[in-house]
Short mmCIF file of C-alpha atoms and ligand atoms in Angstrom, two decimals:
data_model
loop_
_atom_site.label_atom_id
_atom_site.label_comp_id
_atom_site.label_asym_id
_atom_site.label_seq_id
_atom_site.Cartn_x
_atom_site.Cartn_y
_atom_site.Cartn_z
CA MET S 1088 116.78 63.67 70.23
CA GLY S 1089 116.55 65.44 73.77
CA PHE S 1090 113.66 67.46 74.98
CA ASN S 1091 112.22 69.70 72.57
CA PRO S 1092 110.02 72.81 74.15
CA ALA S 1093 109.02 74.25 70.98
CA SER S 1094 107.54 70.84 69.83
CA ARG S 1095 105.84 70.30 73.14
CA VAL S 1096 104.06 73.89 72.71
CA GLN S 1097 103.15 73.05 69.03
CA ASP S 1098 101.43 69.73 69.48
CA TYR S 1099 99.27 71.44 72.19
CA LEU S 1100 95.93 71.66 70.27
CA VAL S 1101 92.92 73.41 71.51
CA PHE S 1102 90.23 74.29 68.95
CA GLY S 1103 87.73 77.31 69.78
CA GLU S 1104 83.84 76.66 69.86
CA PHE S 1105 83.08 76.47 66.17
CA GLY S 1106 86.19 74.51 65.25
CA ASP S 1107 88.41 77.77 65.13
CA VAL S 1108 92.16 77.52 64.86
CA ASN S 1109 92.40 79.41 67.99
CA PRO S 1110 90.76 78.50 71.36
CA SER S 1111 87.64 80.64 72.53
CA ILE S 1112 88.02 83.46 74.73
CA THR S 1113 86.34 83.15 77.93
CA ASP S 1114 84.76 86.41 78.74
CA SER S 1115 83.39 85.70 82.12
CA SER S 1116 84.13 86.10 85.58
CA THR S 1117 81.39 83.40 86.53
CA TYR S 1118 80.08 80.43 85.64
CA THR S 1119 76.60 78.47 85.96
CA PHE S 1120 76.11 75.12 87.67
CA LEU S 1121 73.12 72.50 86.67
CA SER S 1122 72.65 72.19 90.34
CA PRO S 1123 73.62 73.78 93.80
CA GLU S 1124 74.96 70.10 94.91
CA ARG S 1125 77.62 70.44 91.77
CA MET S 1126 78.47 73.93 92.86
CA ALA S 1127 79.14 72.80 96.39
CA GLU S 1128 81.40 69.78 95.12
CA LEU S 1129 83.24 72.16 93.08
CA PHE S 1130 84.35 74.49 96.34
CA GLU S 1131 85.44 71.16 97.81
CA HIS S 1132 87.51 69.91 95.09
CA GLU S 1133 88.63 70.35 91.70
CA ILE S 1134 86.63 68.77 88.84
CA GLU S 1135 88.45 68.64 85.42
CA GLY S 1136 86.47 70.88 82.95
CA CYS S 1137 84.49 72.70 85.65
CA PHE S 1138 85.16 76.49 86.60
CA LEU S 1139 83.57 78.17 89.48
CA TYR S 1140 84.99 81.82 89.26
CA SER S 1141 87.71 83.48 87.22
CA ARG S 1142 89.91 84.38 89.85
CA HIS S 1143 90.42 80.74 90.49
CA PHE S 1144 90.89 79.61 87.06
CA ASN S 1145 89.33 80.34 83.61
CA PRO S 1146 89.23 78.17 80.59
CA THR S 1147 91.53 80.57 78.39
CA ASN S 1148 94.32 81.23 81.26
CA LYS S 1149 94.20 77.07 81.66
CA TYR S 1150 95.07 76.99 77.85
CA LEU S 1151 97.94 79.29 78.24
CA ALA S 1152 98.89 77.79 81.58
CA SER S 1153 98.75 74.03 79.83
CA ALA S 1154 100.99 75.30 77.01
CA LEU S 1155 103.55 76.62 79.46
CA ALA S 1156 103.58 73.59 81.73
CA ARG S 1157 104.18 71.43 78.65
CA MET S 1158 106.87 74.05 77.42
CA GLU S 1159 108.70 73.66 80.84
CA ASP S 1160 108.06 69.95 81.08
CA GLY S 1161 105.97 70.36 84.51
CA GLU S 1162 102.90 68.79 85.47
CA ALA S 1163 100.40 72.00 85.96
CA ALA S 1164 101.13 75.77 85.49
CA GLN S 1165 99.12 78.71 86.66
CA VAL S 1166 99.11 82.29 85.11
CA MET S 1167 99.42 85.29 86.83
CA ALA S 1168 98.82 89.20 86.26
CA SER S 1169 102.67 89.94 86.28
CA GLY S 1170 106.20 88.18 86.94
CA MET S 1171 106.02 89.58 90.41
CA GLY S 1172 102.52 88.24 90.81
CA ALA S 1173 104.01 84.63 90.16
CA ILE S 1174 106.85 85.19 92.26
CA SER S 1175 105.50 86.83 95.42
CA THR S 1176 102.66 83.99 95.46
CA THR S 1177 105.11 81.15 95.07
CA LEU S 1178 107.27 82.40 98.06
CA MET S 1179 104.07 82.79 100.13
CA THR S 1180 102.86 79.38 99.14
CA LEU S 1181 106.33 77.97 100.29
CA CYS S 1182 107.23 80.10 103.40
CA SER S 1183 105.70 81.04 106.43
CA ALA S 1184 106.68 83.38 109.39
CA GLY S 1185 110.08 82.13 110.84
CA ASP S 1186 110.96 80.49 107.53
CA GLU S 1187 114.46 81.90 105.49
CA ILE S 1188 114.91 82.16 101.67
CA VAL S 1189 118.40 81.84 100.33
CA CYS S 1190 119.02 83.92 97.02
CA GLY S 1191 121.27 84.86 94.51
CA ARG S 1192 123.04 88.20 95.18
CA THR S 1193 122.26 89.52 91.64
CA ILE S 1194 118.78 89.23 90.65
CA TYR S 1195 116.03 91.34 89.40
CA GLY S 1196 115.51 94.18 91.48
CA GLY S 1197 112.04 94.11 92.01
CA THR S 1198 112.56 90.44 93.48
CA TYR S 1199 115.50 91.75 95.60
CA ALA S 1200 113.13 94.41 96.95
CA LEU S 1201 110.51 91.78 97.88
CA LEU S 1202 112.97 89.61 99.48
CA LYS S 1203 114.90 92.37 101.52
CA ASN S 1204 111.74 94.82 102.24
CA LEU S 1205 108.36 93.39 102.12
CA LEU S 1206 108.77 89.67 103.04
CA PRO S 1207 110.55 90.52 106.63
CA ARG S 1208 107.30 92.41 107.53
CA PHE S 1209 105.62 89.05 107.35
CA GLY S 1210 108.48 87.27 109.26
CA VAL S 1211 110.22 85.75 106.18
CA ASN S 1212 114.18 86.87 105.73
CA ALA S 1213 116.22 86.21 103.05
CA ARG S 1214 120.10 85.83 102.87
CA PHE S 1215 122.08 86.96 99.57
CA VAL S 1216 124.90 85.07 98.34
CA ASP S 1217 127.07 84.48 95.40
CA LEU S 1218 125.70 81.25 93.99
CA CYS S 1219 128.65 80.62 92.15
CA ASP S 1220 130.56 79.64 95.41
CA HIS S 1221 129.06 76.61 96.59
CA ASP S 1222 130.71 76.55 99.98
CA ALA S 1223 129.14 79.97 100.84
CA LEU S 1224 125.86 78.67 99.71
CA ARG S 1225 125.96 75.78 101.67
CA ALA S 1226 126.97 77.82 104.80
CA ALA S 1227 123.80 80.12 104.45
CA MET S 1228 121.59 76.99 104.42
CA THR S 1229 119.85 76.61 108.11
CA PRO S 1230 117.29 74.18 108.97
CA ARG S 1231 114.87 77.24 108.60
CA THR S 1232 115.64 77.50 104.73
CA ARG S 1233 112.74 76.63 102.95
CA VAL S 1234 113.74 78.06 99.51
CA LEU S 1235 116.43 78.25 97.39
CA TYR S 1236 115.94 81.09 94.95
CA CYS S 1237 117.89 81.81 91.40
CA GLU S 1238 117.43 83.13 88.06
CA SER S 1239 118.83 80.58 85.40
CA LEU S 1240 120.61 83.54 83.77
CA SER S 1241 121.06 86.24 86.37
CA ASN S 1242 119.57 89.78 85.75
CA PRO S 1243 121.72 91.83 84.98
CA LEU S 1244 125.09 89.82 85.11
CA LEU S 1245 124.26 86.94 82.94
CA GLU S 1246 125.70 84.40 85.77
CA VAL S 1247 124.49 80.98 84.77
CA SER S 1248 122.82 79.19 87.68
CA ASP S 1249 124.66 75.42 87.99
CA LEU S 1250 121.07 74.00 88.47
CA PRO S 1251 121.71 70.40 89.16
CA ALA S 1252 124.16 71.52 91.86
CA LEU S 1253 121.87 73.98 93.31
CA ALA S 1254 119.01 71.36 93.44
CA ALA S 1255 121.28 68.91 95.12
CA ILE S 1256 122.20 71.56 97.67
CA ALA S 1257 118.58 72.89 98.44
CA HIS S 1258 117.37 69.22 98.69
CA GLU S 1259 119.89 68.11 101.01
CA ASN S 1260 118.94 71.16 103.18
CA GLY S 1261 115.08 70.16 103.00
CA ALA S 1262 114.63 73.32 100.86
CA ARG S 1263 112.81 73.69 97.31
CA LEU S 1264 114.51 75.12 94.35
CA VAL S 1265 112.71 77.86 92.68
CA VAL S 1266 114.00 79.25 89.43
CA ASP S 1267 113.22 82.51 87.80
CA ASN S 1268 113.74 81.41 83.90
CA THR S 1269 112.43 84.67 82.20
CA PHE S 1270 115.70 85.29 80.24
CA THR S 1271 116.03 81.68 78.82
CA PRO S 1272 112.51 80.31 77.96
CA MET S 1273 113.09 77.33 75.97
CA ILE S 1274 116.81 77.39 76.21
CA VAL S 1275 116.85 76.11 79.59
CA SER S 1276 114.30 73.77 81.19
CA PRO S 1277 114.98 74.02 84.93
CA LEU S 1278 112.32 71.30 86.31
CA ARG S 1279 114.65 68.76 84.25
CA HIS S 1280 117.63 69.80 86.17
CA GLY S 1281 116.13 69.36 89.69
CA ALA S 1282 114.29 72.47 90.28
CA ASP S 1283 110.77 72.06 92.06
CA VAL S 1284 109.18 75.56 90.83
CA VAL S 1285 109.77 77.76 87.51
CA VAL S 1286 108.46 81.09 87.47
CA HIS S 1287 108.65 83.64 84.39
CA SER S 1288 107.91 86.76 83.56
CA LEU S 1289 105.74 86.21 80.64
CA THR S 1290 106.10 89.94 79.78
CA LYS S 1291 109.45 89.38 78.43
CA PHE S 1292 110.67 87.13 75.45
CA VAL S 1293 107.43 84.55 76.24
CA ASN S 1294 105.06 87.23 74.92
CA GLY S 1295 107.89 89.11 72.85
CA THR S 1296 105.95 92.20 71.96
CA SER S 1297 105.99 94.58 75.06
CA ASP S 1298 102.33 95.21 75.24
CA CYS S 1299 101.31 93.89 78.55
CA VAL S 1300 102.32 92.39 81.61
CA ALA S 1301 102.14 88.76 82.78
CA GLY S 1302 103.78 86.06 84.71
CA CYS S 1303 103.38 82.12 85.19
CA VAL S 1304 104.14 79.52 87.57
CA VAL S 1305 105.14 75.78 86.56
CA SER S 1306 105.40 72.74 88.91
CA SER S 1307 103.59 69.72 90.20
CA ARG S 1308 99.88 69.26 90.29
CA GLU S 1309 100.34 69.31 94.16
CA PHE S 1310 101.83 72.80 94.15
CA ILE S 1311 99.60 74.47 91.80
CA ALA S 1312 96.60 73.25 93.62
CA ARG S 1313 98.26 74.81 96.99
CA LEU S 1314 98.83 78.07 95.09
CA ASN S 1315 95.16 78.01 94.21
CA ASP S 1316 93.59 76.65 97.09
CA ILE S 1317 90.48 78.30 98.21
CA ASN S 1318 90.96 78.43 101.75
CA ALA S 1319 94.74 79.22 101.99
CA GLY S 1320 96.23 79.68 98.31
CA PRO S 1321 97.99 82.81 97.75
CA SER S 1322 97.12 83.13 94.16
CA MET S 1323 93.41 82.64 94.84
CA LEU S 1324 93.33 85.01 98.03
CA LEU S 1325 95.94 87.64 96.48
CA GLY S 1326 94.20 87.70 93.14
CA PRO S 1327 97.01 88.64 90.74
CA VAL S 1328 94.69 87.10 87.98
CA LEU S 1329 95.38 87.51 84.42
CA ASP S 1330 92.98 88.67 82.14
CA SER S 1331 91.65 86.07 79.62
CA THR S 1332 92.09 88.35 76.39
CA ARG S 1333 95.72 88.58 77.40
CA ALA S 1334 96.10 85.11 78.03
CA ALA S 1335 94.72 84.49 74.49
CA SER S 1336 97.11 86.79 73.06
CA ILE S 1337 100.17 85.52 75.22
CA LEU S 1338 99.19 82.14 73.82
CA LYS S 1339 99.46 82.85 69.89
CA ASN S 1340 102.79 84.76 70.90
CA LEU S 1341 104.09 81.67 72.49
CA HIS S 1342 103.93 79.57 69.26
CA SER S 1343 106.55 81.83 67.47
CA LEU S 1344 108.87 81.92 70.54
CA HIS S 1345 111.27 79.47 69.25
CA ILE S 1346 112.03 81.34 65.89
CA ARG S 1347 112.27 84.60 67.69
CA LEU S 1348 114.84 83.12 70.28
CA ARG S 1349 116.96 81.70 67.43
CA GLN S 1350 117.30 85.38 65.95
CA HIS S 1351 117.36 87.01 69.25
CA GLY S 1352 120.40 84.79 69.95
CA ALA S 1353 122.06 84.99 66.67
CA ASN S 1354 121.94 88.66 66.61
CA ALA S 1355 123.29 88.91 70.23
CA LEU S 1356 126.22 86.35 69.34
CA TYR S 1357 127.20 88.50 66.66
CA LEU S 1358 127.06 91.69 68.41
CA ALA S 1359 128.81 90.38 71.92
CA SER S 1360 131.75 88.75 69.51
CA ARG S 1361 132.41 92.05 67.35
CA LEU S 1362 132.25 94.18 70.54
CA GLU S 1363 134.49 91.83 72.24
CA GLY S 1364 136.79 91.84 69.50
CA LEU S 1365 136.86 95.73 69.46
CA GLY S 1366 138.40 95.32 73.06
CA TYR S 1367 135.32 96.18 74.87
CA THR S 1368 134.18 94.14 78.14
CA VAL S 1369 131.27 92.22 77.24
CA HIS S 1370 129.49 89.54 79.03
CA TYR S 1371 127.54 87.08 77.01
CA PRO S 1372 126.85 83.39 77.61
CA GLY S 1373 127.45 82.37 74.11
CA LEU S 1374 131.12 83.75 74.34
CA ALA S 1375 133.82 81.29 74.98
CA SER S 1376 135.01 83.83 77.49
CA HIS S 1377 132.27 83.97 79.80
CA PRO S 1378 132.98 81.97 82.93
CA GLN S 1379 129.95 79.60 82.64
CA HIS S 1380 129.85 79.31 78.98
CA GLY S 1381 130.54 75.37 79.22
CA LEU S 1382 128.10 75.22 81.92
CA LEU S 1383 125.38 76.62 80.00
CA GLY S 1384 126.42 74.37 77.07
CA ARG S 1385 125.77 71.51 79.14
CA LEU S 1386 122.22 72.79 80.50
CA MET S 1387 120.71 74.15 77.57
CA ASN S 1388 118.27 72.74 75.17
CA PRO S 1389 120.05 72.66 71.48
CA GLY S 1390 118.62 74.84 68.52
CA TYR S 1391 117.45 77.95 70.39
CA GLY S 1392 120.63 79.95 70.76
CA TRP S 1393 122.44 81.42 73.52
CA GLY S 1394 119.64 84.15 74.47
CA GLY S 1395 118.83 87.59 73.57
CA MET S 1396 120.72 89.43 76.63
CA LEU S 1397 123.95 90.96 76.90
CA THR S 1398 125.94 93.37 78.65
CA LEU S 1399 128.49 95.94 77.76
CA ASP S 1400 131.02 98.02 80.34
CA ALA S 1401 131.12 101.67 78.86
CA GLY S 1402 133.62 102.24 81.80
CA ASP S 1403 131.62 104.96 83.85
CA LEU S 1404 127.92 106.11 84.22
CA ALA S 1405 128.52 109.28 82.14
CA THR S 1406 129.79 107.58 79.07
CA ALA S 1407 127.27 105.08 79.60
CA ASN S 1408 124.48 107.86 79.23
CA ARG S 1409 126.20 109.51 76.40
CA LEU S 1410 126.35 106.15 74.54
CA MET S 1411 122.45 104.92 75.11
CA THR S 1412 121.52 108.64 74.22
CA LEU S 1413 123.53 108.41 70.92
CA MET S 1414 122.34 104.88 70.54
CA GLN S 1415 118.73 105.87 70.80
CA ARG S 1416 119.27 108.92 68.22
CA GLU S 1417 121.26 106.39 65.59
CA GLN S 1418 118.10 104.07 65.81
CA VAL S 1419 119.74 101.13 67.30
CA GLY S 1420 117.04 100.87 69.66
CA TYR S 1421 115.31 102.66 72.72
CA LEU S 1422 116.42 103.84 76.02
CA ALA S 1423 113.76 101.31 77.98
CA VAL S 1424 113.80 98.83 80.65
CA SER S 1425 112.23 95.37 80.11
CA LEU S 1426 113.65 92.77 77.79
CA GLY S 1427 112.49 90.36 74.98
CA TYR S 1428 111.19 92.83 72.44
CA PHE S 1429 111.48 92.79 68.88
CA LYS S 1430 113.67 95.94 68.87
CA THR S 1431 116.77 96.21 71.12
CA LEU S 1432 116.09 97.71 74.25
CA PHE S 1433 118.93 99.10 76.67
CA THR S 1434 119.49 100.69 80.18
CA THR S 1435 121.88 101.02 83.00
CA PRO S 1436 120.70 98.58 85.33
CA GLY S 1437 122.45 100.22 88.45
CA HIS S 1438 120.08 103.33 87.78
CA SER S 1439 116.94 101.44 86.76
CA THR S 1440 115.95 97.39 87.04
CA SER S 1441 118.85 96.94 89.68
CA SER S 1442 118.68 100.28 91.71
CA GLU S 1443 116.83 98.56 94.45
CA ILE S 1444 120.08 96.59 95.40
CA PRO S 1445 122.26 99.29 97.31
CA LEU S 1446 125.48 100.56 95.58
CA GLU S 1447 128.10 98.66 97.51
CA GLU S 1448 126.17 95.31 97.13
CA ARG S 1449 126.11 95.90 93.29
CA GLU S 1450 129.96 97.04 93.10
CA ALA S 1451 130.84 93.68 95.12
CA ALA S 1452 128.76 91.76 92.56
CA GLY S 1453 130.46 93.24 89.75
CA LEU S 1454 127.39 95.29 88.76
CA HIS S 1455 129.26 98.50 87.78
CA GLU S 1456 128.08 101.81 87.22
CA GLY S 1457 128.73 102.10 83.56
CA LEU S 1458 127.15 98.65 83.07
CA ILE S 1459 124.72 98.93 79.96
CA ARG S 1460 122.20 95.77 79.98
CA PHE S 1461 120.85 95.22 76.37
CA SER S 1462 118.19 93.11 74.89
CA ILE S 1463 118.93 92.41 71.35
CA GLY S 1464 116.10 92.86 69.10
CA LEU S 1465 115.04 90.75 65.81
CA ASP S 1466 117.00 93.12 63.52
CA GLU S 1467 117.13 91.85 59.96
CA ASP S 1468 120.52 93.59 59.27
CA ILE S 1469 122.49 93.08 62.34
CA ALA S 1470 125.69 94.03 60.68
CA GLU S 1471 123.97 97.66 59.94
CA THR S 1472 123.23 97.67 63.84
CA MET S 1473 126.92 96.91 64.67
CA ALA S 1474 128.01 99.60 62.59
CA ARG S 1475 125.78 102.22 64.07
CA ILE S 1476 126.57 100.94 67.49
CA ASP S 1477 130.47 101.21 66.66
CA ARG S 1478 130.04 105.13 65.49
CA CYS S 1479 128.09 105.63 68.57
CA LEU S 1480 130.99 103.99 70.73
CA VAL S 1481 133.75 106.40 69.04
CA GLU S 1482 131.39 109.61 69.44
CA ALA S 1483 130.49 108.68 73.21
CA GLY S 1484 134.29 108.27 73.97
CA ALA S 1485 133.82 104.65 75.11
CA ARG S 1486 137.31 103.34 75.45
CA PRO S 1487 137.89 99.53 75.23
CA VAL S 1488 139.52 98.33 78.57
CA GLY S 1489 141.18 95.28 77.26
CA ARG S 1490 143.61 96.98 74.59
CA ALA S 1491 143.50 100.26 72.32
CA ARG S 1492 140.98 100.15 69.54
CA THR S 1493 142.67 99.65 66.18
N1 LIG D 2467 111.81 88.25 86.81
C1 LIG D 2467 113.02 88.93 86.04
C2 LIG D 2467 114.43 88.04 85.55
C3 LIG D 2467 112.67 90.16 85.44
O1 LIG D 2467 113.59 90.84 84.80
C4 LIG D 2467 111.26 90.75 85.88
C5 LIG D 2467 111.16 92.08 85.30
O2 LIG D 2467 111.81 92.73 84.62
C6 LIG D 2467 110.40 90.12 86.64
C7 LIG D 2467 110.98 89.10 86.99
C8 LIG D 2467 109.01 90.89 87.03
O3 LIG D 2467 108.24 90.61 85.97
P1 LIG D 2467 106.94 91.73 85.92
O4 LIG D 2467 107.53 92.86 85.36
O5 LIG D 2467 106.51 90.83 84.74
O6 LIG D 2467 106.30 91.48 87.14
#
């Protein structure tokens, strides 16, 4: 039996103050010390079980961080107020002015904007490359490259990153591999494939109820200590701290993630197969037609499915908009950004979550105007959902590209 992230989470036991089945929630920003000497000592170095101030760490956040570290098979973790908080503080821990980041060309639009527009103001510049083209990737790495950044399954095109190959290229060039694993928690374990740091937007599948924004960083003990360092750590000094009541609720939801993933994955595979059968252009890594189907099959932990994300090319923006309006009316799901919710969510990334990427770069990468990204929900009767989608496709006039509909 290989690595089993769900069992690692399940076996993490923390009781509350009175033997409660859930850990107690820390409702304090600050902590008392028995002596001034002890306080001074804690400001100099971490002491297991002692806390100084909740922006640095608090017990409830530590419980969630420890569970996520176990899930990712990392030594340590820190939780943050958002996925972007996790990404930005990670990159600021690794890079200084004059350094470079090499990054996949199709990534979440917020990350793209951070690398393209904000970090250059602090002297950190990024090059965007097709991560499937390893020669182009090698050519983009320079002695100044500190980070190779990718998403395990890219947003929104669902390209699978060849993590062992990317780790080798990063390390050959003295860089660290940072992987955003938001789309594939439990399904892929990047640290086990050579990554140095894993980040998540916990806002998505990990939490699963679309009721809060949160993130995390998982890595070595040494890296998390640098991230939180009182004198120079970006997490400590920029302060994107997660509220402890949220950390407690996310920890509870984490315990059902494996079951939700199986249902998201089974529903997405069903819809992707049926839509492809009707002749539509569908990207879903669980389909044999997906270019990296075999690669993900080799990388994934068995038993959690192929993920809940799929894309459908409706042909053009007007048709995509008609289709999404109809699908919302027919209660297929909601026209909304984000993902990992128990309801199906759909959006055109070109006009929402990837709008930060210029049109010509989106087109060059295959992110067409008519592309709809779906986060497939936990629907009990997915055949009924498919029947509704089918009626909407006909009414919207969405024509299959492969062949005529029968
Ligand atoms: N990474 C990916 C792949 C995302 O899709 C998102 C948000 O959509 C983020 C990171 C940012 O996360 P957050 O919205 O929690 O800051």
